[in-house]
Short mmCIF file of C-alpha atoms and ligand atoms in Angstrom, two decimals:
data_model
loop_
_atom_site.label_atom_id
_atom_site.label_comp_id
_atom_site.label_asym_id
_atom_site.label_seq_id
_atom_site.Cartn_x
_atom_site.Cartn_y
_atom_site.Cartn_z
CA MET Y 53 2.11 19.00 54.27
CA LEU Y 54 3.08 15.90 52.76
CA GLN Y 55 6.03 15.09 55.36
CA GLY Y 56 6.24 11.50 55.63
CA LYS Y 57 4.34 10.53 52.72
CA THR Y 58 6.20 8.26 49.66
CA VAL Y 59 5.18 9.00 45.98
CA VAL Y 60 5.76 7.16 43.84
CA LEU Y 61 5.48 10.14 40.53
CA GLY Y 62 5.19 7.82 37.04
CA VAL Y 63 5.91 9.71 33.72
CA SER Y 64 4.45 8.41 30.82
CA GLY Y 65 5.76 9.94 26.85
CA GLY Y 66 3.22 13.07 26.32
CA ILE Y 67 3.84 16.30 25.95
CA ALA Y 68 2.43 17.40 29.11
CA VAL Y 69 6.04 16.19 30.34
CA TYR Y 70 6.87 19.35 31.11
CA LYS Y 71 4.63 20.09 33.36
CA ALA Y 72 4.91 16.45 35.71
CA VAL Y 73 8.10 18.65 36.04
CA GLU Y 74 5.94 21.84 38.36
CA LEU Y 75 4.13 19.18 39.80
CA LEU Y 76 7.28 17.49 41.09
CA ARG Y 77 8.26 20.72 42.59
CA LEU Y 78 5.36 21.10 44.28
CA LEU Y 79 5.39 18.00 45.39
CA VAL Y 80 8.54 18.12 46.90
CA LYS Y 81 7.93 21.66 48.19
CA ALA Y 82 5.37 20.18 50.59
CA GLN Y 83 7.84 17.88 52.01
CA ALA Y 84 6.88 14.16 50.08
CA GLU Y 85 9.58 11.92 49.58
CA VAL Y 86 8.96 11.05 45.82
CA HIS Y 87 10.74 8.40 43.26
CA VAL Y 88 10.16 9.14 39.47
CA VAL Y 89 9.38 6.70 37.25
CA MET Y 90 9.86 7.21 33.62
CA THR Y 91 8.87 4.79 30.17
CA ARG Y 92 11.28 5.15 27.79
CA ASN Y 93 9.07 7.64 25.65
CA ALA Y 94 8.50 9.64 28.27
CA CYS Y 95 12.18 10.10 28.63
CA GLU Y 96 12.42 12.35 24.44
CA PHE Y 97 10.16 14.61 26.35
CA VAL Y 98 12.48 15.47 29.17
CA THR Y 99 15.73 13.98 30.15
CA PRO Y 100 15.63 12.24 33.80
CA LEU Y 101 18.07 14.37 35.28
CA THR Y 102 15.30 16.85 35.52
CA PHE Y 103 13.35 15.16 37.69
CA GLN Y 104 16.44 13.43 39.44
CA THR Y 105 17.40 16.75 40.11
CA LEU Y 106 13.91 18.03 41.41
CA SER Y 107 13.24 14.96 43.07
CA HIS Y 108 16.91 14.61 44.83
CA ASN Y 109 16.15 10.71 44.35
CA PRO Y 110 17.50 8.30 41.12
CA VAL Y 111 15.16 8.51 38.61
CA HIS Y 112 14.23 4.88 37.49
CA THR Y 113 13.33 4.11 33.44
CA GLU Y 114 15.04 0.95 33.02
CA MET Y 115 13.72 -2.63 34.54
CA PHE Y 116 17.08 -4.21 34.69
CA ASN Y 117 18.98 -1.10 36.78
CA LEU Y 118 17.17 -1.70 39.38
CA TYR Y 119 18.39 -5.31 39.78
CA GLN Y 120 21.63 -3.57 40.41
CA GLU Y 121 19.33 -2.12 43.94
CA GLN Y 122 19.46 -4.49 46.68
CA GLU Y 123 15.37 -5.07 46.34
CA ILE Y 124 13.92 -6.13 42.99
CA GLY Y 125 13.19 -2.63 41.81
CA HIS Y 126 9.72 -2.75 40.67
CA ILE Y 127 8.46 -4.32 44.19
CA SER Y 128 10.22 -2.04 46.08
CA LEU Y 129 8.44 1.14 44.28
CA ALA Y 130 5.72 -0.59 44.65
CA GLU Y 131 5.70 -1.46 48.34
CA ARG Y 132 7.19 1.99 49.07
CA ALA Y 133 4.55 4.19 47.44
CA ASP Y 134 1.67 5.83 50.35
CA LEU Y 135 0.19 7.25 46.34
CA PHE Y 136 1.53 6.27 43.29
CA LEU Y 137 0.61 9.27 40.89
CA VAL Y 138 1.02 9.06 37.51
CA ALA Y 139 1.31 12.51 34.90
CA PRO Y 140 0.70 12.33 32.31
CA THR Y 141 -0.83 8.98 31.46
CA THR Y 142 -1.27 7.75 27.80
CA ALA Y 143 -3.84 6.20 26.12
CA ASN Y 144 -1.61 3.43 26.32
CA LEU Y 145 -0.58 3.03 29.98
CA ILE Y 146 -4.39 3.42 30.16
CA GLY Y 147 -4.87 0.02 28.17
CA LYS Y 148 -2.46 -1.75 29.77
CA LEU Y 149 -3.73 -1.27 33.09
CA ALA Y 150 -6.98 -2.31 31.66
CA ASN Y 151 -5.86 -5.50 30.58
CA GLY Y 152 -3.93 -6.67 33.46
CA LEU Y 153 -0.70 -5.60 30.99
CA ALA Y 154 2.93 -5.16 32.12
CA ASP Y 155 5.71 -4.82 30.05
CA ASP Y 156 7.74 -2.08 31.16
CA LEU Y 157 8.65 -0.61 34.69
CA LEU Y 158 6.60 1.81 35.08
CA SER Y 159 3.56 -0.78 34.53
CA THR Y 160 5.34 -3.76 36.40
CA SER Y 161 5.35 -1.14 39.11
CA LEU Y 162 1.74 -0.08 38.47
CA MET Y 163 0.60 -3.91 38.68
CA ALA Y 164 2.76 -4.53 41.69
CA THR Y 165 1.59 -1.51 44.35
CA ARG Y 166 -1.40 -1.82 46.86
CA ALA Y 167 -0.89 1.97 46.86
CA PRO Y 168 -4.40 3.90 46.19
CA VAL Y 169 -2.98 4.75 42.44
CA LEU Y 170 -4.23 8.03 40.49
CA LEU Y 171 -3.53 7.99 36.98
CA CYS Y 172 -4.03 12.17 35.15
CA PRO Y 173 -4.48 11.09 31.34
CA ALA Y 174 -3.77 13.79 28.39
CA MET Y 175 -4.30 12.92 24.72
CA ASN Y 176 -5.61 13.74 21.74
CA THR Y 177 -9.49 14.43 22.05
CA ASN Y 178 -10.40 12.17 19.68
CA MET Y 179 -8.11 9.60 21.47
CA TYR Y 180 -9.82 10.08 24.38
CA GLU Y 181 -13.10 9.73 23.74
CA SER Y 182 -12.31 6.52 21.22
CA PRO Y 183 -14.51 4.27 22.41
CA GLY Y 184 -11.47 1.30 23.37
CA CYS Y 185 -9.73 4.35 25.64
CA LEU Y 186 -13.16 5.12 27.29
CA ARG Y 187 -14.14 1.44 27.81
CA ASN Y 188 -10.79 1.01 29.59
CA GLN Y 189 -11.16 3.49 31.53
CA ARG Y 190 -14.30 2.66 32.46
CA ARG Y 191 -12.49 -0.55 33.63
CA LEU Y 192 -10.16 1.31 35.72
CA ILE Y 193 -12.37 3.02 37.66
CA GLU Y 194 -14.21 -0.47 38.91
CA ASP Y 195 -10.84 -1.66 39.66
CA GLY Y 196 -10.78 0.88 42.17
CA TYR Y 197 -8.28 3.32 40.39
CA HIS Y 198 -8.96 7.07 40.55
CA LEU Y 199 -8.69 9.57 37.51
CA LEU Y 200 -8.46 12.84 37.35
CA ASP Y 201 -10.06 14.26 34.60
CA PRO Y 202 -8.29 16.41 31.76
CA VAL Y 203 -9.46 19.22 30.69
CA SER Y 204 -10.60 21.13 27.47
CA GLY Y 205 -8.28 23.57 25.58
CA ASP Y 206 -5.88 24.25 23.19
CA LEU Y 207 -3.72 20.84 22.90
CA ALA Y 208 -0.10 20.19 21.45
CA CYS Y 209 -1.44 18.84 18.30
CA GLY Y 210 -3.62 21.63 17.43
CA TRP Y 211 -6.53 20.71 18.10
CA GLN Y 212 -9.40 22.70 21.12
CA GLY Y 213 -11.21 19.57 23.09
CA LYS Y 214 -11.17 17.67 26.28
CA GLY Y 215 -7.36 15.91 26.68
CA LYS Y 216 -5.18 18.67 28.06
CA LEU Y 217 -3.37 17.89 31.96
CA PRO Y 218 -5.04 19.85 34.37
CA ASP Y 219 -2.30 22.30 36.02
CA PRO Y 220 -0.21 21.02 38.01
CA GLN Y 221 -1.48 22.59 41.13
CA GLN Y 222 -4.84 20.65 40.63
CA ILE Y 223 -2.79 17.35 40.25
CA PHE Y 224 -1.05 18.21 43.58
CA GLU Y 225 -4.50 18.98 45.34
CA ALA Y 226 -6.22 15.89 44.17
CA ALA Y 227 -2.81 13.94 45.25
CA CYS Y 228 -3.19 15.67 48.91
CA SER Y 229 -6.81 14.46 49.03
CA LEU Y 230 -5.85 11.01 48.77
CA LEU Y 231 -2.79 11.76 51.02
CA VAL Y 232 -3.44 13.52 54.02
CA THR Y 233 -5.87 12.09 56.63
CA GLU Y 234 -9.12 14.05 56.92
CA ASP Y 235 -9.36 14.97 60.23
CA LEU Y 236 -11.21 18.03 59.51
CA ARG Y 237 -14.27 16.47 58.29
CA GLY Y 238 -17.72 17.82 59.30
CA VAL Y 239 -15.50 21.33 60.60
CA ARG Y 240 -16.64 23.94 58.62
CA LEU Y 241 -14.07 26.67 58.16
CA LEU Y 242 -13.93 30.29 56.82
CA VAL Y 243 -11.34 32.50 56.15
CA THR Y 244 -10.31 35.05 54.48
CA ALA Y 245 -7.10 35.90 52.79
CA GLY Y 246 -5.72 38.77 50.64
CA PRO Y 247 -5.56 42.55 50.39
CA THR Y 248 -8.91 45.18 50.51
CA ARG Y 249 -8.46 47.67 47.58
CA GLU Y 250 -10.05 51.08 48.99
CA GLU Y 251 -11.28 53.31 45.62
CA ILE Y 252 -9.34 56.95 45.55
CA ASP Y 253 -11.15 57.27 41.96
CA PRO Y 254 -12.08 55.00 39.18
CA VAL Y 255 -8.51 54.14 38.46
CA ARG Y 256 -6.42 54.56 41.85
CA TYR Y 257 -7.06 52.87 45.14
CA LEU Y 258 -5.01 52.31 48.52
CA SER Y 259 -4.70 48.33 49.00
CA ASN Y 260 -1.38 46.93 50.64
CA HIS Y 261 1.35 44.01 49.32
CA SER Y 262 -0.83 41.58 50.90
CA SER Y 263 -0.48 37.87 47.84
CA GLY Y 264 -2.89 35.97 49.50
CA LYS Y 265 -0.74 32.96 49.83
CA MET Y 266 -1.34 32.54 53.72
CA GLY Y 267 -4.93 32.53 53.80
CA TYR Y 268 -5.48 30.33 50.35
CA ALA Y 269 -2.69 28.30 51.94
CA ILE Y 270 -5.01 27.72 54.64
CA ALA Y 271 -8.09 26.93 52.87
CA ARG Y 272 -5.97 24.62 50.78
CA VAL Y 273 -4.89 22.41 52.97
CA ALA Y 274 -8.26 22.03 55.45
CA ALA Y 275 -9.92 20.88 52.33
CA ALA Y 276 -7.27 18.66 52.29
CA ARG Y 277 -8.19 17.08 55.52
CA GLY Y 278 -11.91 17.42 54.68
CA ALA Y 279 -12.85 20.54 56.30
CA GLU Y 280 -16.38 22.37 54.37
CA VAL Y 281 -14.44 25.71 53.40
CA THR Y 282 -14.88 29.15 52.27
CA LEU Y 283 -12.42 31.65 51.72
CA ILE Y 284 -13.48 35.20 51.71
CA SER Y 285 -10.49 36.48 48.93
CA GLY Y 286 -9.34 40.23 48.06
CA PRO Y 287 -8.16 40.62 44.54
CA VAL Y 288 -5.01 37.97 44.31
CA ALA Y 289 -2.66 36.59 41.29
CA LEU Y 290 -3.62 32.88 42.79
CA CYS Y 291 -5.67 30.15 41.39
CA GLU Y 292 -8.99 29.18 43.37
CA PRO Y 293 -8.15 26.33 45.48
CA ALA Y 294 -10.02 23.21 44.34
CA GLY Y 295 -13.37 22.33 46.37
CA VAL Y 296 -13.28 25.84 48.24
CA GLU Y 297 -16.32 27.82 48.34
CA THR Y 298 -14.36 31.27 47.40
CA LEU Y 299 -16.42 34.22 47.39
CA GLN Y 300 -14.50 37.09 45.82
CA ILE Y 301 -14.20 40.56 47.52
CA VAL Y 302 -12.74 44.29 47.03
CA THR Y 303 -12.87 46.97 49.46
CA ALA Y 304 -12.98 45.82 53.88
CA VAL Y 305 -17.32 46.79 53.81
CA GLN Y 306 -17.56 44.09 51.52
CA MET Y 307 -15.58 41.63 53.01
CA GLN Y 308 -17.66 42.63 56.71
CA GLN Y 309 -21.10 41.68 54.35
CA ALA Y 310 -19.61 38.62 53.05
CA LEU Y 311 -18.19 37.38 56.75
CA ASP Y 312 -22.14 38.23 58.05
CA SER Y 313 -23.52 36.02 55.79
CA ARG Y 314 -21.16 32.61 57.21
CA PHE Y 315 -20.00 33.79 60.55
CA GLU Y 316 -22.82 32.13 62.43
CA THR Y 317 -22.75 28.40 60.68
CA SER Y 318 -19.25 28.56 60.99
CA ASP Y 319 -16.93 26.21 63.34
CA VAL Y 320 -13.46 28.22 62.74
CA VAL Y 321 -12.63 31.46 61.20
CA PHE Y 322 -9.30 32.24 60.44
CA LYS Y 323 -8.62 36.22 59.52
CA ALA Y 324 -5.68 36.31 57.58
CA ALA Y 325 -6.17 38.59 55.39
CA ALA Y 326 -4.92 42.55 55.10
CA VAL Y 327 -7.70 44.51 55.46
CA ALA Y 328 -7.47 48.14 55.10
CA ASP Y 329 -7.70 50.21 58.01
CA TYR Y 330 -8.98 53.45 56.43
CA ARG Y 331 -10.77 54.43 53.43
CA PRO Y 332 -11.40 57.59 51.82
CA VAL Y 333 -14.02 59.44 53.04
CA GLN Y 334 -15.16 60.68 49.39
CA LYS Y 335 -14.49 58.30 46.07
CA ALA Y 336 -14.07 60.34 43.14
CA THR Y 337 -16.57 60.01 40.15
CA GLN Y 338 -13.86 60.98 37.72
CA LYS Y 339 -10.39 60.58 37.80
CA ILE Y 340 -8.42 63.31 39.96
CA LYS Y 341 -6.24 65.59 37.35
CA LYS Y 342 -2.59 66.20 38.63
CA MET Y 343 -3.39 70.05 39.17
CA THR Y 344 -1.71 70.87 42.46
CA GLU Y 345 1.79 70.18 43.71
CA SER Y 346 0.11 68.48 46.63
CA LEU Y 347 -2.76 66.19 47.46
CA SER Y 348 -4.24 65.50 50.43
CA LEU Y 349 -6.46 62.84 51.19
CA GLN Y 350 -9.35 62.43 53.57
CA LEU Y 351 -9.37 58.93 55.12
CA GLU Y 352 -11.77 57.38 57.61
CA LYS Y 353 -11.81 54.16 59.65
CA ASN Y 354 -12.55 50.99 57.87
CA PRO Y 355 -14.47 48.33 60.61
CA ASP Y 356 -12.05 46.36 62.65
CA LEU Y 357 -14.01 43.30 61.00
CA LEU Y 358 -11.99 41.27 63.71
CA ALA Y 359 -12.98 42.71 66.71
CA GLU Y 360 -16.52 42.50 65.70
CA LEU Y 361 -16.63 38.80 65.26
CA GLY Y 362 -14.95 38.62 68.42
CA ARG Y 363 -17.76 40.20 70.26
CA ARG Y 364 -20.29 38.03 68.35
CA LYS Y 365 -18.33 34.74 68.84
CA LYS Y 366 -20.10 32.28 70.10
CA ARG Y 367 -19.15 28.25 70.08
CA GLN Y 368 -16.40 29.56 67.15
CA ILE Y 369 -12.75 29.60 67.53
CA LEU Y 370 -11.18 32.32 65.95
CA VAL Y 371 -7.96 32.80 65.02
CA GLY Y 372 -6.62 36.30 64.21
CA PHE Y 373 -2.80 37.07 62.31
CA ALA Y 374 -0.98 40.44 63.58
CA ALA Y 375 1.18 41.28 60.98
CA GLU Y 376 3.73 43.69 63.08
CA THR Y 377 7.09 45.72 61.95
CA GLU Y 378 8.02 46.49 65.94
CA ASN Y 379 7.10 45.06 69.01
CA LEU Y 380 6.21 41.74 67.27
CA LEU Y 381 4.82 39.94 70.95
CA ALA Y 382 3.37 42.73 72.63
CA ASN Y 383 1.12 44.29 70.34
CA ALA Y 384 -0.25 40.55 69.19
CA GLN Y 385 -0.80 39.83 72.99
CA THR Y 386 -3.14 43.02 72.88
CA LYS Y 387 -4.65 42.46 69.80
CA LEU Y 388 -5.04 38.80 71.18
CA GLU Y 389 -7.24 40.11 74.64
CA GLN Y 390 -8.48 42.80 72.63
CA LYS Y 391 -10.66 41.45 69.44
CA ASN Y 392 -11.70 37.90 72.34
CA LEU Y 393 -9.16 35.33 70.00
CA ASP Y 394 -8.72 32.53 71.32
CA LEU Y 395 -5.57 32.44 68.69
CA ILE Y 396 -3.37 35.06 67.40
CA VAL Y 397 -0.56 34.31 64.74
CA ALA Y 398 2.02 36.57 64.72
CA ASN Y 399 4.81 37.55 61.62
CA ASP Y 400 7.07 40.03 61.69
CA VAL Y 401 6.70 41.32 57.87
CA THR Y 402 9.90 43.11 57.80
CA ALA Y 403 11.41 39.47 59.14
CA GLU Y 404 14.00 37.40 55.89
CA GLY Y 405 11.11 35.26 54.41
CA ALA Y 406 8.01 35.95 56.32
CA GLY Y 407 5.16 37.94 55.98
CA PHE Y 408 3.87 39.41 52.17
CA GLY Y 409 4.19 37.63 49.37
CA SER Y 410 7.01 35.19 50.22
CA GLU Y 411 6.22 31.10 49.72
CA THR Y 412 7.36 30.93 53.52
CA ASN Y 413 6.16 32.66 57.06
CA LEU Y 414 7.70 33.23 60.46
CA VAL Y 415 5.15 33.18 63.28
CA ARG Y 416 4.78 33.02 66.77
CA LEU Y 417 1.47 31.57 67.93
CA LEU Y 418 -0.10 33.25 71.43
CA PHE Y 419 -3.16 31.17 72.64
CA ALA Y 420 -5.71 32.84 74.97
CA ASP Y 421 -4.28 30.18 77.73
CA GLY Y 422 -1.34 32.14 77.31
CA ARG Y 423 0.74 29.32 75.53
CA GLN Y 424 3.51 30.18 73.18
CA GLU Y 425 4.11 28.80 70.61
CA GLU Y 426 7.31 29.48 67.96
CA LEU Y 427 7.52 28.02 64.35
CA PRO Y 428 10.54 27.93 62.04
CA LEU Y 429 10.67 29.39 59.36
CA LEU Y 430 8.35 26.86 57.42
CA ALA Y 431 6.86 27.18 53.54
CA LYS Y 432 2.75 28.63 54.58
CA ASP Y 433 1.08 25.34 53.69
CA GLU Y 434 3.21 24.04 56.18
CA VAL Y 435 2.28 27.06 58.36
CA ALA Y 436 -1.45 26.64 57.50
CA SER Y 437 -0.95 22.47 58.62
CA ARG Y 438 1.17 23.15 62.38
CA LEU Y 439 -2.24 25.96 62.42
CA LEU Y 440 -4.71 23.28 61.56
CA ASP Y 441 -2.95 20.88 64.28
CA ARG Y 442 -3.47 24.05 67.25
CA VAL Y 443 -6.65 24.43 66.22
CA ALA Y 444 -8.10 20.77 65.57
CA GLU Y 445 -6.59 20.46 68.93
CA LEU Y 446 -8.69 23.36 70.64
CA LEU Y 447 -11.72 21.54 68.82
CA LYS Y 448 -11.17 18.61 70.63
CA LYS Y 449 -10.79 20.05 73.81
CA ARG Y 450 -13.67 21.91 73.28
CA ALA Y 451 -15.79 19.14 72.17
CA ASN Y 452 -14.77 17.46 75.56
CA GLN Y 453 -15.69 20.24 77.44
CA ALA Y 454 -19.28 19.96 76.00
O1 PMT I 1475 -1.44 37.83 51.83
P1 PMT I 1475 0.35 36.94 52.22
O2 PMT I 1475 1.08 37.68 50.61
O3 PMT I 1475 0.89 35.49 51.83
O4 PMT I 1475 0.49 37.71 53.67
C1 PMT I 1475 0.14 37.22 54.16
C2 PMT I 1475 -0.55 37.93 55.69
C3 PMT I 1475 1.16 38.90 56.39
C4 PMT I 1475 -0.84 38.92 55.38
C5 PMT I 1475 -0.79 37.18 56.74
O5 PMT I 1475 0.19 37.15 57.49
C6 PMT I 1475 -1.12 38.31 57.89
O6 PMT I 1475 -0.97 38.53 58.67
N1 PMT I 1475 -2.42 39.07 57.56
C7 PMT I 1475 -2.81 39.59 58.88
C8 PMT I 1475 -2.31 41.12 58.52
C9 PMT I 1475 -3.14 42.20 58.88
O7 PMT I 1475 -3.99 43.15 58.77
O8 PMT I 1475 -2.78 42.18 60.07
P2 PMT I 1475 -2.58 43.23 61.38
O9 PMT I 1475 -2.37 43.38 62.40
O10 PMT I 1475 -3.31 45.21 60.95
O11 PMT I 1475 -4.59 42.79 61.49
C10 PMT I 1475 -5.05 41.92 62.49
C11 PMT I 1475 -5.76 41.37 62.09
O12 PMT I 1475 -7.14 41.97 62.12
C12 PMT I 1475 -5.72 40.56 60.79
O13 PMT I 1475 -6.80 39.05 61.38
C13 PMT I 1475 -6.43 40.94 59.89
O14 PMT I 1475 -7.12 40.77 59.18
C14 PMT I 1475 -7.96 42.16 61.02
N2 PMT I 1475 -8.33 43.03 60.45
C15 PMT I 1475 -7.73 44.15 61.17
C16 PMT I 1475 -8.37 45.45 59.91
C17 PMT I 1475 -9.68 45.49 59.65
N3 PMT I 1475 -10.20 46.65 59.77
N4 PMT I 1475 -10.06 44.34 60.36
C18 PMT I 1475 -9.81 43.04 60.39
O15 PMT I 1475 -10.60 42.66 60.68
#
């Protein structure tokens, strides 16, 4: 998603420096080129070696080190950045920036850059809410800096209150929204993700291995590209993406109801969820006791939600997924035609690095017009980017035909 983008990650000294390590990992995973600049104090919390290992680039800490390079270090960093991201940002650095002071590499580079700057303040609540710090933050916003508010919670100093650095995923999404071109602005996108659960009794249910990662990646990337996203999610262990309306469901029938409430007003629908094809005919009101050696369950079919949408489709772009273990292309092609899809994403869920639960996926795209496109093994965010590129092309083609 961030391929070709250069992020300069500034790290100033606070206990939240450890979170910057995870943030760096997310940026590198999204294929951004990341250069880390640390203040002297930051190095007291986490060594530059950690950041160097993850970024695959030398970490910059001292101004004079950089004069050994051909360029004057702080200027080359400032010029390279597509985004200058500072997490955590201390009260001291906020004060220096707000008052035009620059006495170390990080503050000097920040003053020299013309790239968008996203600051993530993190400190003790009283410091954060002090008149001076609030004044400096207001001035920075007036000067065009972007500030991501800290969250409330348990602080390292034992306090409870506002001042905690947001989760790395939240900072990553805020950074993406400043880096990714909003080519999907105005597009209303509906995506389903995760499994459904069909209860057997109050304790047991039928489900599958879907983690929701594929669908959540589509929702996240689409939102970063400006789309108005509604995510219909089965039970998963993922944080709801920022800037996305998330509707939580459990059963296939509940997913059907959620789809019905949004389908007519959607421009694009991605059906990445793994919907149970069957459900128990009867749901026991009490926990079934272990009496007999074997237990038979009578199942009945759930509605085929995607096929229903294919029948109702008017101007929507409808994208299905095919989770197969054999005859991948033939099975996917059949679903593409039978469910009246514009595109189906075929994945062999037994292939290494593909399908359920993995960070990556290996997919082949089959289009209604007969085109096929095989993607290499990619991170699910990158798969999402490619899928959205193709859908953007279909939307453009449809707009030109209108
Ligand atoms: O969630 P992850 O862990 O990241 O894993 C991703 C994934 C493997 C779940 C995803 O890539 C994927 O393949 N999703 C579709 C899973 C699935 O149900 O495939 P299927 O071939 O059984 O169904 C075909 C299509 O019909 C799917 O778009 C599905 O959403 C839809 N369907 C299926 C059954 C049903 N009753 N209603 C439906 O709408």
